[in-house]
Amino acid sequence: MPEERVTGEDFWILFRILKKNPYINGLDVRYNLISDVGAYYAARLLQKQHKLTYLNLMFNDIGPEGGELIAKALHKNTTLKYLRMTGNKIENKGGMFFAAMLQINSSLEKLDLGDCDLGMESVIAFATVLTQNQTIKGINLNRPILYGEQEESTVHLGHMLKENHCLVQLHMCKHNIKNCGMKQLCDALYLNRSLRYLDVSCNRITHDGMMCLADVLKSNTTLEVLDLSFNRIENAGAKYLSETLASHNRSLRALSVVSNNIEGEGLVALSQSMKTNPTFSNVYIWGNKFDEATCMAYSDLIQMGRLKPDNTDVEPFVVDGHVYLAEVSNGLKKHYYWRPTYGEACTNSPNAGFTLVPVGGHL
C-alpha cells in the first residue's frame, strides 16, 4: 500500500493541536502534500505559536499563494529561526513576498528557498534586501529560473556581499555562473569578512574562474567551506587552488571538487597541499579521473592520519598489489534532500559543511 501523506486538511488538525502547545519548538513535515491549504494553517501557526524556532515544509506542493501567506505571517513572528521552503514552487511572485518579509522580520536566521522556481526579479530583490538585513546568517537560493547570459543575479549578489557583514552561508547552486560571474563574487570576497560557507556547485566555472578565486583566497581569512562540485575547473584550476592552499591560505577547512574533470596531476597537487596546510582537513574528489598516482597519494594521506576517513569521500583498497579508490557516502551536504532510513539523520561525515559552519537549528 502507498504511504499516506499529510494533506492540507490534516495540517488543520496539527494546527489545532500545536497552536497552544508550549513544549514544541520544531516541526518537520517535509515531503507531504499540504499544498496552499496547509500553508494557510502553517501561517496561522506562525502567528499563534510563540515557541516554534524551526519549520521544515520542503516539497509540499505549496504555490505562490501559500508562499505569500507564510511570508506575511513572518512579518510579526519573532521566534522562528530557520525556515525550509525547499522545492515548493512559489515562483517569482512568492519570492518577492519573502524578500519583502526580510525587510521587516528581525528574528529569522536561516531561509532555504532552493528549487522554488524563483525568478530573476526575486533573486535581485533578495540581494538588495540583504544589503540592509542584519539577522539572516544563511540563505539558499539554489536553482532559480533565469534567462539570458548576462549573469545579472550574480552581479547583484556580489554587490550584496560587499555590503553585508552578517551572512555566513550563501548557496548559489545552479545559477549558471561562468567565469565572469565568479570574478564578481571574488571581487566581493576581498571586502567581505563574514561569509564562511560558499556553495557555487553545479555551475559553469572553469580554470579561469579558479585563477581569481585562488588569488582572493590568499588574503581572505574567513571562508572555511567551499563547494565547487560539478563545475569544470580541470587540472589547471585544481593547481591554482592547491598552490594557494599550500603557501598562503590558512582558513579554508573543507573543499569539494567532485566531478570537475580533474586528472591525476591536479588531484595529486591538492593532496600535496594538505601536507603543508594544517587547517585544510576535508577534501572531496569523487567523480574525477583517478590514476595510480592519485590513488597512492590519497591512500598515503589516509594511512598517515593526515586525512581522516570521515573527512573525504574516497577509501583506498588493494587488488593484485594495486591501490584503487572507492566512493564512500561522505560530503558537505549528502543529506540535503533526503535522510537515511537507519542511523542518525544529521551525522557529521555526510553533512560536513553544516557541521563546520552551523547556522540555524534542526530537529
Tab-separated table of C-alpha atoms in Angstrom:
chain	number	residue	atom	x	y	z
A	1	MET	CA	0.000	0.000	0.000
A	2	PRO	CA	1.299	3.528	-0.744
A	3	GLU	CA	2.451	5.515	2.247
A	4	GLU	CA	-0.100	8.074	3.398
A	5	ARG	CA	0.932	11.713	3.325
A	6	VAL	CA	-0.150	14.709	5.347
A	7	THR	CA	-2.586	16.899	3.390
A	8	GLY	CA	-3.798	20.442	3.942
A	9	GLU	CA	-6.800	19.181	5.859
A	10	ASP	CA	-4.553	17.065	8.090
A	11	PHE	CA	-2.433	20.142	8.807
A	12	TRP	CA	-5.541	21.840	10.207
A	13	ILE	CA	-5.605	19.129	12.875
A	14	LEU	CA	-1.886	19.713	13.570
A	15	PHE	CA	-2.571	23.415	13.874
A	16	ARG	CA	-5.321	22.836	16.452
A	17	ILE	CA	-3.027	20.579	18.500
A	18	LEU	CA	0.119	22.717	18.318
A	19	LYS	CA	-1.126	26.305	18.428
A	20	LYS	CA	-1.042	26.477	22.242
A	21	ASN	CA	1.488	23.726	22.938
A	22	PRO	CA	4.349	25.301	24.938
A	23	TYR	CA	6.706	22.331	24.522
A	24	ILE	CA	7.045	22.050	20.722
A	25	ASN	CA	9.819	24.207	19.244
A	26	GLY	CA	10.313	22.455	15.894
A	27	LEU	CA	8.070	20.948	13.211
A	28	ASP	CA	9.185	18.836	10.231
A	29	VAL	CA	6.525	17.859	7.660
A	30	ARG	CA	8.775	17.524	4.608
A	31	TYR	CA	7.669	15.524	1.542
A	32	ASN	CA	3.934	15.700	2.129
A	33	LEU	CA	1.055	17.318	0.249
A	34	ILE	CA	-0.166	20.110	2.481
A	35	SER	CA	-0.459	22.489	-0.536
A	36	ASP	CA	-1.727	26.064	-0.161
A	37	VAL	CA	-4.472	24.856	2.181
A	38	GLY	CA	-1.856	23.593	4.636
A	39	ALA	CA	0.214	26.736	4.053
A	40	TYR	CA	-2.744	28.762	5.379
A	41	TYR	CA	-2.672	26.794	8.639
A	42	ALA	CA	1.143	26.906	8.763
A	43	ALA	CA	0.875	30.703	8.526
A	44	ARG	CA	-1.684	30.751	11.342
A	45	LEU	CA	0.592	28.508	13.407
A	46	LEU	CA	3.418	31.022	12.985
A	47	GLN	CA	1.082	33.728	14.264
A	48	LYS	CA	-0.279	31.771	17.233
A	49	GLN	CA	2.603	29.557	18.396
A	50	HIS	CA	5.370	31.566	20.055
A	51	LYS	CA	7.831	28.739	20.772
A	52	LEU	CA	8.451	27.481	17.233
A	53	THR	CA	12.051	28.052	16.118
A	54	TYR	CA	12.319	25.523	13.236
A	55	LEU	CA	9.803	24.782	10.471
A	56	ASN	CA	10.510	22.411	7.581
A	57	LEU	CA	7.914	22.492	4.779
A	58	MET	CA	10.138	21.269	1.932
A	59	PHE	CA	8.453	19.638	-1.096
A	60	ASN	CA	4.843	20.108	-0.010
A	61	ASP	CA	3.220	21.360	-3.228
A	62	ILE	CA	2.932	24.906	-1.881
A	63	GLY	CA	2.473	27.517	-4.600
A	64	PRO	CA	2.796	31.310	-4.837
A	65	GLU	CA	-0.384	31.950	-2.825
A	66	GLY	CA	0.730	29.699	0.002
A	67	GLY	CA	4.165	31.300	-0.068
A	68	GLU	CA	2.559	34.714	0.264
A	69	LEU	CA	0.585	33.599	3.342
A	70	ILE	CA	3.676	32.212	5.091
A	71	ALA	CA	5.834	35.230	4.215
A	72	LYS	CA	3.210	37.660	5.545
A	73	ALA	CA	2.826	35.618	8.748
A	74	LEU	CA	6.534	36.164	9.383
A	75	HIS	CA	6.105	39.943	9.427
A	76	LYS	CA	5.091	39.787	13.097
A	77	ASN	CA	6.700	36.486	14.103
A	78	THR	CA	9.635	36.967	16.479
A	79	THR	CA	10.612	33.380	17.326
A	80	LEU	CA	11.216	31.371	14.111
A	81	LYS	CA	14.943	30.995	13.368
A	82	TYR	CA	15.029	28.548	10.443
A	83	LEU	CA	12.501	28.011	7.648
A	84	ARG	CA	12.866	25.445	4.841
A	85	MET	CA	10.614	26.016	1.841
A	86	THR	CA	12.815	23.896	-0.470
A	87	GLY	CA	11.066	22.510	-3.548
A	88	ASN	CA	7.800	24.400	-3.181
A	89	LYS	CA	7.117	26.215	-6.464
A	90	ILE	CA	6.367	29.633	-5.014
A	91	GLU	CA	7.899	31.154	-8.172
A	92	ASN	CA	8.879	34.769	-8.627
A	93	LYS	CA	5.668	36.092	-7.037
A	94	GLY	CA	6.148	34.141	-3.819
A	95	GLY	CA	9.837	35.008	-3.761
A	96	MET	CA	9.039	38.710	-3.840
A	97	PHE	CA	6.862	38.343	-0.728
A	98	PHE	CA	9.713	36.593	1.117
A	99	ALA	CA	12.155	39.321	0.076
A	100	ALA	CA	9.722	41.958	1.371
A	101	MET	CA	9.396	39.985	4.611
A	102	LEU	CA	13.144	40.223	5.223
A	103	GLN	CA	12.791	43.998	5.362
A	104	ILE	CA	10.539	43.610	8.416
A	105	ASN	CA	11.371	40.364	10.213
A	106	SER	CA	14.275	40.630	12.656
A	107	SER	CA	14.453	37.090	14.067
A	108	LEU	CA	14.828	34.684	11.121
A	109	GLU	CA	18.440	33.488	10.794
A	110	LYS	CA	18.273	30.915	8.006
A	111	LEU	CA	15.993	30.731	4.967
A	112	ASP	CA	16.044	27.951	2.379
A	113	LEU	CA	14.295	28.751	-0.910
A	114	GLY	CA	16.198	26.278	-3.071
A	115	ASP	CA	14.340	24.716	-6.031
A	116	CYS	CA	11.430	27.137	-5.554
A	117	ASP	CA	11.465	28.424	-9.166
A	118	LEU	CA	12.454	31.927	-8.091
A	119	GLY	CA	12.830	34.398	-10.957
A	120	MET	CA	15.461	36.992	-11.731
A	121	GLU	CA	13.387	39.763	-10.140
A	122	SER	CA	13.073	37.984	-6.797
A	123	VAL	CA	16.757	36.955	-6.691
A	124	ILE	CA	17.743	40.597	-7.256
A	125	ALA	CA	15.227	41.614	-4.573
A	126	PHE	CA	16.904	39.261	-2.083
A	127	ALA	CA	20.313	40.678	-2.993
A	128	THR	CA	19.011	44.204	-2.436
A	129	VAL	CA	17.304	43.434	0.888
A	130	LEU	CA	20.341	41.580	2.232
A	131	THR	CA	22.495	44.691	1.904
A	132	GLN	CA	20.488	46.006	4.890
A	133	ASN	CA	19.262	42.897	6.753
A	134	GLN	CA	21.380	42.235	9.837
A	135	THR	CA	19.873	38.960	11.104
A	136	ILE	CA	19.974	36.449	8.221
A	137	LYS	CA	23.039	34.236	8.674
A	138	GLY	CA	22.309	31.693	5.953
A	139	ILE	CA	20.302	31.770	2.708
A	140	ASN	CA	19.769	29.182	-0.005
A	141	LEU	CA	18.752	30.474	-3.441
A	142	ASN	CA	19.569	27.324	-5.406
A	143	ARG	CA	18.235	26.745	-8.917
A	144	PRO	CA	16.290	29.880	-9.787
A	145	ILE	CA	14.684	30.133	-13.215
A	146	LEU	CA	16.992	32.557	-15.008
A	147	TYR	CA	17.086	33.597	-18.662
A	148	GLY	CA	19.888	35.192	-20.634
A	149	GLU	CA	23.659	35.022	-20.394
A	150	GLN	CA	24.403	38.283	-18.557
A	151	GLU	CA	24.706	36.786	-15.027
A	152	GLU	CA	22.764	39.748	-13.664
A	153	SER	CA	21.730	37.926	-10.500
A	154	THR	CA	25.363	37.057	-9.710
A	155	VAL	CA	26.375	40.694	-10.172
A	156	HIS	CA	23.742	41.788	-7.641
A	157	LEU	CA	24.643	39.042	-5.151
A	158	GLY	CA	28.297	40.032	-5.469
A	159	HIS	CA	27.391	43.630	-4.671
A	160	MET	CA	25.400	42.384	-1.673
A	161	LEU	CA	28.449	40.534	-0.325
A	162	LYS	CA	30.418	43.778	-0.395
A	163	GLU	CA	27.804	45.470	1.814
A	164	ASN	CA	26.613	42.611	4.030
A	165	HIS	CA	28.753	41.714	7.042
A	166	CYS	CA	26.410	39.231	8.764
A	167	LEU	CA	25.809	36.490	6.169
A	168	VAL	CA	27.687	33.285	6.997
A	169	GLN	CA	26.289	30.812	4.418
A	170	LEU	CA	25.386	31.507	0.779
A	171	HIS	CA	24.143	28.745	-1.533
A	172	MET	CA	24.112	29.561	-5.271
A	173	CYS	CA	23.857	26.126	-6.855
A	174	LYS	CA	22.621	26.072	-10.483
A	175	HIS	CA	22.833	29.827	-11.079
A	176	ASN	CA	24.537	29.409	-14.465
A	177	ILE	CA	27.619	31.141	-13.051
A	178	LYS	CA	30.501	31.375	-15.501
A	179	ASN	CA	33.968	32.838	-15.072
A	180	CYS	CA	32.751	36.425	-15.337
A	181	GLY	CA	30.248	35.829	-12.537
A	182	MET	CA	32.882	34.081	-10.464
A	183	LYS	CA	35.097	37.142	-10.802
A	184	GLN	CA	32.231	39.301	-9.494
A	185	LEU	CA	31.958	37.069	-6.428
A	186	CYS	CA	35.723	37.086	-5.917
A	187	ASP	CA	35.833	40.884	-6.069
A	188	ALA	CA	33.246	40.891	-3.275
A	189	LEU	CA	35.180	38.368	-1.192
A	190	TYR	CA	38.126	40.767	-0.993
A	191	LEU	CA	35.874	43.044	1.077
A	192	ASN	CA	33.582	40.574	2.833
A	193	ARG	CA	34.604	39.477	6.329
A	194	SER	CA	31.664	37.304	7.407
A	195	LEU	CA	30.990	34.623	4.766
A	196	ARG	CA	32.273	31.221	5.893
A	197	TYR	CA	30.444	28.819	3.535
A	198	LEU	CA	30.108	29.468	-0.210
A	199	ASP	CA	28.289	26.967	-2.424
A	200	VAL	CA	28.690	27.535	-6.174
A	201	SER	CA	28.236	23.903	-7.191
A	202	CYS	CA	26.554	22.857	-10.457
A	203	ASN	CA	27.597	25.920	-12.418
A	204	ARG	CA	29.813	26.571	-15.462
A	205	ILE	CA	33.033	27.719	-13.788
A	206	THR	CA	36.344	26.734	-15.395
A	207	HIS	CA	40.030	27.155	-14.533
A	208	ASP	CA	39.934	30.879	-15.358
A	209	GLY	CA	37.467	31.385	-12.524
A	210	MET	CA	39.795	29.447	-10.239
A	211	MET	CA	42.618	31.868	-11.017
A	212	CYS	CA	40.509	34.669	-9.498
A	213	LEU	CA	39.408	32.510	-6.575
A	214	ALA	CA	42.933	31.355	-5.767
A	215	ASP	CA	44.069	34.965	-5.688
A	216	VAL	CA	41.325	36.089	-3.296
A	217	LEU	CA	41.993	33.106	-1.012
A	218	LYS	CA	45.490	34.471	-0.431
A	219	SER	CA	44.001	37.352	1.561
A	220	ASN	CA	40.530	36.153	2.607
A	221	THR	CA	40.697	34.748	6.144
A	222	THR	CA	37.025	33.954	6.814
A	223	LEU	CA	35.952	31.438	4.145
A	224	GLU	CA	36.041	27.931	5.641
A	225	VAL	CA	33.897	25.754	3.349
A	226	LEU	CA	33.941	25.961	-0.459
A	227	ASP	CA	31.711	23.790	-2.669
A	228	LEU	CA	32.829	23.725	-6.312
A	229	SER	CA	31.236	20.368	-7.152
A	230	PHE	CA	30.019	19.759	-10.701
A	231	ASN	CA	31.884	22.562	-12.434
A	232	ARG	CA	34.814	22.134	-14.842
A	233	ILE	CA	37.932	23.505	-13.194
A	234	GLU	CA	40.179	20.686	-14.576
A	235	ASN	CA	43.872	20.293	-13.752
A	236	ALA	CA	44.738	23.958	-14.141
A	237	GLY	CA	42.042	25.098	-11.715
A	238	ALA	CA	42.989	22.453	-9.157
A	239	LYS	CA	46.633	23.527	-9.350
A	240	TYR	CA	45.746	27.212	-8.828
A	241	LEU	CA	43.843	26.260	-5.667
A	242	SER	CA	46.490	23.858	-4.391
A	243	GLU	CA	49.268	26.443	-4.737
A	244	THR	CA	47.294	28.955	-2.667
A	245	LEU	CA	46.301	26.358	-0.060
A	246	ALA	CA	49.880	25.149	0.246
A	247	SER	CA	51.576	28.515	0.681
A	248	HIS	CA	49.099	31.251	1.628
A	249	ASN	CA	45.626	30.355	2.876
A	250	ARG	CA	45.191	29.030	6.414
A	251	SER	CA	41.432	29.468	6.882
A	252	LEU	CA	39.801	27.093	4.383
A	253	ARG	CA	38.890	23.825	6.090
A	254	ALA	CA	36.794	21.973	3.503
A	255	LEU	CA	36.865	21.863	-0.296
A	256	SER	CA	34.648	19.840	-2.639
A	257	VAL	CA	35.766	19.450	-6.257
A	258	VAL	CA	33.541	16.460	-7.038
A	259	SER	CA	33.067	15.868	-10.793
A	260	ASN	CA	35.269	18.645	-12.138
A	261	ASN	CA	37.115	16.772	-14.899
A	262	ILE	CA	40.338	16.854	-12.860
A	263	GLU	CA	43.016	14.319	-13.752
A	264	GLY	CA	45.856	12.860	-11.734
A	265	GLU	CA	48.143	15.882	-11.904
A	266	GLY	CA	45.581	18.232	-10.357
A	267	LEU	CA	44.334	15.732	-7.772
A	268	VAL	CA	47.865	14.949	-6.598
A	269	ALA	CA	48.578	18.692	-6.305
A	270	LEU	CA	45.591	19.053	-3.964
A	271	SER	CA	46.804	16.128	-1.888
A	272	GLN	CA	50.245	17.732	-1.583
A	273	SER	CA	48.719	20.963	-0.257
A	274	MET	CA	47.246	19.000	2.664
A	275	LYS	CA	50.742	18.047	3.790
A	276	THR	CA	51.795	21.663	4.322
A	277	ASN	CA	48.441	23.180	5.348
A	278	PRO	CA	47.352	22.052	8.854
A	279	THR	CA	43.931	23.767	8.610
A	280	PHE	CA	42.810	22.106	5.367
A	281	SER	CA	41.077	18.997	6.761
A	282	ASN	CA	38.255	17.934	4.391
A	283	VAL	CA	38.550	17.227	0.667
A	284	TYR	CA	36.014	15.572	-1.640
A	285	ILE	CA	37.227	14.384	-5.052
A	286	TRP	CA	34.937	11.615	-6.351
A	287	GLY	CA	33.835	11.810	-9.989
A	288	ASN	CA	37.207	12.920	-11.349
A	289	LYS	CA	39.785	10.919	-13.313
A	290	PHE	CA	41.872	8.831	-10.914
A	291	ASP	CA	45.207	7.418	-11.995
A	292	GLU	CA	47.596	5.293	-9.946
A	293	ALA	CA	49.441	8.340	-8.584
A	294	THR	CA	46.143	9.800	-7.345
A	295	CYS	CA	45.157	6.572	-5.629
A	296	MET	CA	48.551	6.297	-3.944
A	297	ALA	CA	48.552	9.961	-2.859
A	298	TYR	CA	45.183	9.807	-1.076
A	299	SER	CA	45.865	6.353	0.319
A	300	ASP	CA	49.079	7.708	1.870
A	301	LEU	CA	47.255	10.726	3.354
A	302	ILE	CA	44.696	8.447	4.987
A	303	GLN	CA	47.227	5.896	6.220
A	304	MET	CA	49.484	8.531	7.788
A	305	GLY	CA	46.462	10.051	9.545
A	306	ARG	CA	46.668	13.417	7.788
A	307	LEU	CA	43.296	12.842	6.069
A	308	LYS	CA	40.701	11.250	8.327
A	309	PRO	CA	38.398	8.698	6.635
A	310	ASP	CA	35.313	10.670	7.700
A	311	ASN	CA	36.666	13.820	6.013
A	312	THR	CA	36.770	12.559	2.440
A	313	ASP	CA	34.554	10.707	0.002
A	314	VAL	CA	37.090	8.055	-1.065
A	315	GLU	CA	38.503	4.957	0.585
A	316	PRO	CA	41.555	3.037	-0.634
A	317	PHE	CA	41.532	-0.697	-1.346
A	318	VAL	CA	44.118	-3.013	-2.874
A	319	VAL	CA	43.636	-5.536	-5.704
A	320	ASP	CA	46.593	-7.580	-7.012
A	321	GLY	CA	49.045	-5.183	-5.421
A	322	HIS	CA	47.481	-2.065	-6.973
A	323	VAL	CA	45.764	0.670	-4.934
A	324	TYR	CA	42.344	1.910	-6.011
A	325	LEU	CA	39.831	4.371	-4.534
A	326	ALA	CA	36.205	3.542	-3.794
A	327	GLU	CA	33.443	6.049	-3.100
A	328	VAL	CA	32.092	6.449	0.430
A	329	SER	CA	28.994	8.412	1.403
A	330	ASN	CA	30.685	11.451	2.912
A	331	GLY	CA	30.370	15.022	1.718
A	332	LEU	CA	29.398	18.587	2.520
A	333	LYS	CA	25.611	18.074	2.299
A	334	LYS	CA	24.757	14.485	1.397
A	335	HIS	CA	21.505	14.581	3.369
A	336	TYR	CA	20.242	17.876	1.993
A	337	TYR	CA	17.360	16.309	0.042
A	338	TRP	CA	16.905	13.038	1.893
A	339	ARG	CA	17.586	11.350	5.211
A	340	PRO	CA	18.876	7.782	5.761
A	341	THR	CA	16.443	5.006	6.624
A	342	TYR	CA	18.590	3.995	9.588
A	343	GLY	CA	21.109	5.677	11.866
A	344	GLU	CA	21.230	9.345	12.732
A	345	ALA	CA	19.933	11.747	10.094
A	346	CYS	CA	22.410	14.547	10.786
A	347	THR	CA	25.715	12.772	11.379
A	348	ASN	CA	28.834	14.821	10.769
A	349	SER	CA	30.637	12.997	7.954
A	350	PRO	CA	27.889	13.160	5.264
A	351	ASN	CA	26.983	16.744	6.232
A	352	ALA	CA	30.381	18.238	6.976
A	353	GLY	CA	29.561	21.660	5.543
A	354	PHE	CA	26.752	22.246	8.028
A	355	THR	CA	28.852	20.767	10.841
A	356	LEU	CA	31.845	23.018	10.197
A	357	VAL	CA	29.671	26.122	9.699
A	358	PRO	CA	26.452	25.612	11.682
A	359	VAL	CA	23.628	28.101	11.129
A	360	GLY	CA	20.031	27.561	12.244
A	361	GLY	CA	18.589	24.706	14.242
A	362	HIS	CA	17.457	21.261	13.127
A	363	LEU	CA	15.072	18.854	14.738
